[in-house]
mmCIF file with all atom_site columns, C-alpha atoms in Angstrom:
data_model
loop_
_atom_site.group_PDB
_atom_site.id
_atom_site.type_symbol
_atom_site.label_atom_id
_atom_site.label_alt_id
_atom_site.label_comp_id
_atom_site.label_asym_id
_atom_site.label_entity_id
_atom_site.label_seq_id
_atom_site.pdbx_PDB_ins_code
_atom_site.Cartn_x
_atom_site.Cartn_y
_atom_site.Cartn_z
_atom_site.occupancy
_atom_site.B_iso_or_equiv
_atom_site.pdbx_formal_charge
_atom_site.auth_seq_id
_atom_site.auth_comp_id
_atom_site.auth_asym_id
_atom_site.auth_atom_id
_atom_site.pdbx_PDB_model_num
ATOM 1  C CA . MET A 1 1  ? 25.903 43.649 6.976   1.00 54.00 ? 962  MET A CA 1
ATOM 2  C CA . LYS A 1 2  ? 23.310 44.076 4.216   1.00 52.00 ? 963  LYS A CA 1
ATOM 3  C CA . ASN A 1 3  ? 26.049 43.931 1.565   1.00 52.00 ? 964  ASN A CA 1
ATOM 4  C CA . LYS A 1 4  ? 27.336 40.598 2.895   1.00 51.00 ? 965  LYS A CA 1
ATOM 5  C CA . PHE A 1 5  ? 23.822 39.162 2.887   1.00 50.00 ? 966  PHE A CA 1
ATOM 6  C CA . LEU A 1 6  ? 23.179 40.386 -0.661  1.00 47.00 ? 967  LEU A CA 1
ATOM 7  C CA . LEU A 1 7  ? 26.471 38.984 -1.923  1.00 46.00 ? 968  LEU A CA 1
ATOM 8  C CA . THR A 1 8  ? 25.862 35.632 -0.227  1.00 46.00 ? 969  THR A CA 1
ATOM 9  C CA . SER A 1 9  ? 22.348 35.476 -1.682  1.00 47.00 ? 970  SER A CA 1
ATOM 10 C CA . LEU A 1 10 ? 23.573 36.245 -5.198  1.00 48.00 ? 971  LEU A CA 1
ATOM 11 C CA . LEU A 1 11 ? 26.289 33.604 -4.967  1.00 45.00 ? 972  LEU A CA 1
ATOM 12 C CA . ALA A 1 12 ? 23.814 30.998 -3.758  1.00 45.00 ? 973  ALA A CA 1
ATOM 13 C CA . VAL A 1 13 ? 21.402 31.742 -6.592  1.00 44.00 ? 974  VAL A CA 1
ATOM 14 C CA . GLY A 1 14 ? 24.194 31.813 -9.181  1.00 46.00 ? 975  GLY A CA 1
ATOM 15 C CA . ALA A 1 15 ? 25.538 28.468 -8.008  1.00 44.00 ? 976  ALA A CA 1
ATOM 16 C CA . GLY A 1 16 ? 22.142 26.922 -8.625  1.00 47.00 ? 977  GLY A CA 1
ATOM 17 C CA . LEU A 1 17 ? 21.887 28.160 -12.219 1.00 52.00 ? 978  LEU A CA 1
ATOM 18 C CA . THR A 1 18 ? 23.164 25.247 -14.247 1.00 56.00 ? 979  THR A CA 1
ATOM 19 C CA . ILE A 1 19 ? 22.007 24.623 -17.763 1.00 62.00 ? 980  ILE A CA 1
ATOM 20 C CA . GLN A 1 20 ? 21.991 21.180 -19.318 1.00 59.00 ? 981  GLN A CA 1
ATOM 21 C CA . ALA A 1 21 ? 23.051 20.318 -22.843 1.00 58.00 ? 982  ALA A CA 1
ATOM 22 C CA . GLN A 1 22 ? 19.517 19.778 -24.108 1.00 61.00 ? 983  GLN A CA 1
ATOM 23 C CA . ASP A 1 23 ? 18.581 23.343 -23.119 1.00 79.00 ? 984  ASP A CA 1
ATOM 24 C CA . LEU A 1 24 ? 21.144 24.984 -25.452 1.00 86.00 ? 985  LEU A CA 1
ATOM 25 C CA . VAL A 1 25 ? 21.629 25.193 -29.204 1.00 88.00 ? 986  VAL A CA 1
ATOM 26 C CA . LEU A 1 26 ? 25.146 24.526 -30.549 1.00 86.00 ? 987  LEU A CA 1
ATOM 27 C CA . ASN A 1 27 ? 26.015 26.102 -33.890 1.00 89.00 ? 988  ASN A CA 1
ATOM 28 C CA . GLU A 1 28 ? 29.526 26.465 -35.319 1.00 90.00 ? 989  GLU A CA 1
ATOM 29 C CA . GLY A 1 29 ? 31.153 26.045 -31.915 1.00 89.00 ? 990  GLY A CA 1
ATOM 30 C CA . GLN A 1 30 ? 28.973 28.574 -30.084 1.00 91.00 ? 991  GLN A CA 1
ATOM 31 C CA . TYR A 1 31 ? 26.204 27.834 -27.582 1.00 88.00 ? 992  TYR A CA 1
ATOM 32 C CA . TYR A 1 32 ? 22.959 29.812 -27.788 1.00 91.00 ? 993  TYR A CA 1
ATOM 33 C CA . THR A 1 33 ? 20.039 29.992 -25.365 1.00 88.00 ? 994  THR A CA 1
ATOM 34 C CA . ASP A 1 34 ? 17.337 29.895 -28.042 1.00 84.00 ? 995  ASP A CA 1
ATOM 35 C CA . GLU A 1 35 ? 16.463 28.326 -31.394 1.00 83.00 ? 996  GLU A CA 1
ATOM 36 C CA . THR A 1 36 ? 16.751 31.675 -33.190 1.00 85.00 ? 997  THR A CA 1
ATOM 37 C CA . GLN A 1 37 ? 20.429 31.787 -32.152 1.00 86.00 ? 998  GLN A CA 1
ATOM 38 C CA . THR A 1 38 ? 20.344 35.433 -31.165 1.00 88.00 ? 999  THR A CA 1
ATOM 39 C CA . GLN A 1 39 ? 21.511 35.194 -27.552 1.00 91.00 ? 1000 GLN A CA 1
ATOM 40 C CA . LEU A 1 40 ? 24.863 33.640 -26.618 1.00 93.00 ? 1001 LEU A CA 1
ATOM 41 C CA . TYR A 1 41 ? 24.918 31.711 -23.347 1.00 91.00 ? 1002 TYR A CA 1
ATOM 42 C CA . THR A 1 42 ? 27.150 32.570 -20.382 1.00 92.00 ? 1003 THR A CA 1
ATOM 43 C CA . GLY A 1 43 ? 27.186 30.266 -17.372 1.00 90.00 ? 1004 GLY A CA 1
ATOM 44 C CA . ARG A 1 44 ? 27.713 26.692 -16.233 1.00 90.00 ? 1005 ARG A CA 1
ATOM 45 C CA . TYR A 1 45 ? 27.050 23.930 -18.758 1.00 88.00 ? 1006 TYR A CA 1
ATOM 46 C CA . THR A 1 46 ? 26.611 20.237 -17.933 1.00 88.00 ? 1007 THR A CA 1
ATOM 47 C CA . GLU A 1 47 ? 26.076 17.062 -19.940 1.00 88.00 ? 1008 GLU A CA 1
ATOM 48 C CA . PHE A 1 48 ? 25.025 13.698 -18.523 1.00 90.00 ? 1009 PHE A CA 1
ATOM 49 C CA . TYR A 1 49 ? 25.114 10.139 -19.798 1.00 92.00 ? 1010 TYR A CA 1
ATOM 50 C CA . ASN A 1 50 ? 21.791 8.286  -20.168 1.00 92.00 ? 1011 ASN A CA 1
ATOM 51 C CA . ASP A 1 51 ? 22.368 6.580  -16.803 1.00 95.00 ? 1012 ASP A CA 1
ATOM 52 C CA . GLY A 1 52 ? 22.622 9.962  -15.047 1.00 91.00 ? 1013 GLY A CA 1
ATOM 53 C CA . MET A 1 53 ? 26.396 10.037 -14.578 1.00 95.00 ? 1014 MET A CA 1
ATOM 54 C CA . LEU A 1 54 ? 28.105 13.362 -15.233 1.00 94.00 ? 1015 LEU A CA 1
ATOM 55 C CA . LYS A 1 55 ? 29.696 13.407 -18.694 1.00 92.00 ? 1016 LYS A CA 1
ATOM 56 C CA . MET A 1 56 ? 31.006 16.985 -18.892 1.00 90.00 ? 1017 MET A CA 1
ATOM 57 C CA . GLU A 1 57 ? 30.833 20.218 -16.947 1.00 91.00 ? 1018 GLU A CA 1
ATOM 58 C CA . LEU A 1 58 ? 32.326 23.517 -18.056 1.00 88.00 ? 1019 LEU A CA 1
ATOM 59 C CA . PHE A 1 59 ? 31.798 27.255 -17.907 1.00 93.00 ? 1020 PHE A CA 1
ATOM 60 C CA . LEU A 1 60 ? 30.776 29.155 -21.045 1.00 93.00 ? 1021 LEU A CA 1
ATOM 61 C CA . GLN A 1 61 ? 31.430 32.855 -21.633 1.00 94.00 ? 1022 GLN A CA 1
ATOM 62 C CA . ASP A 1 62 ? 29.614 34.479 -24.556 1.00 94.00 ? 1023 ASP A CA 1
ATOM 63 C CA . GLY A 1 63 ? 28.805 31.087 -26.056 1.00 92.00 ? 1024 GLY A CA 1
ATOM 64 C CA . ARG A 1 64 ? 32.327 29.654 -25.912 1.00 93.00 ? 1025 ARG A CA 1
ATOM 65 C CA . PRO A 1 65 ? 34.203 27.543 -23.342 1.00 89.00 ? 1026 PRO A CA 1
#
């Protein structure tokens, strides 16, 4: 029972972790989490148009789609 609760909780938290384009640094086709470009990003990535409409959504693994 505890394992099911823990798994459900982790999935719910993970689903809410979405990073937007302005929060990442793109360099030579790889996405980094910081300006120093030392940590590659893994997770969901979204971009929006100025009017708020979804432009792109993809999943990145070690900085690459």
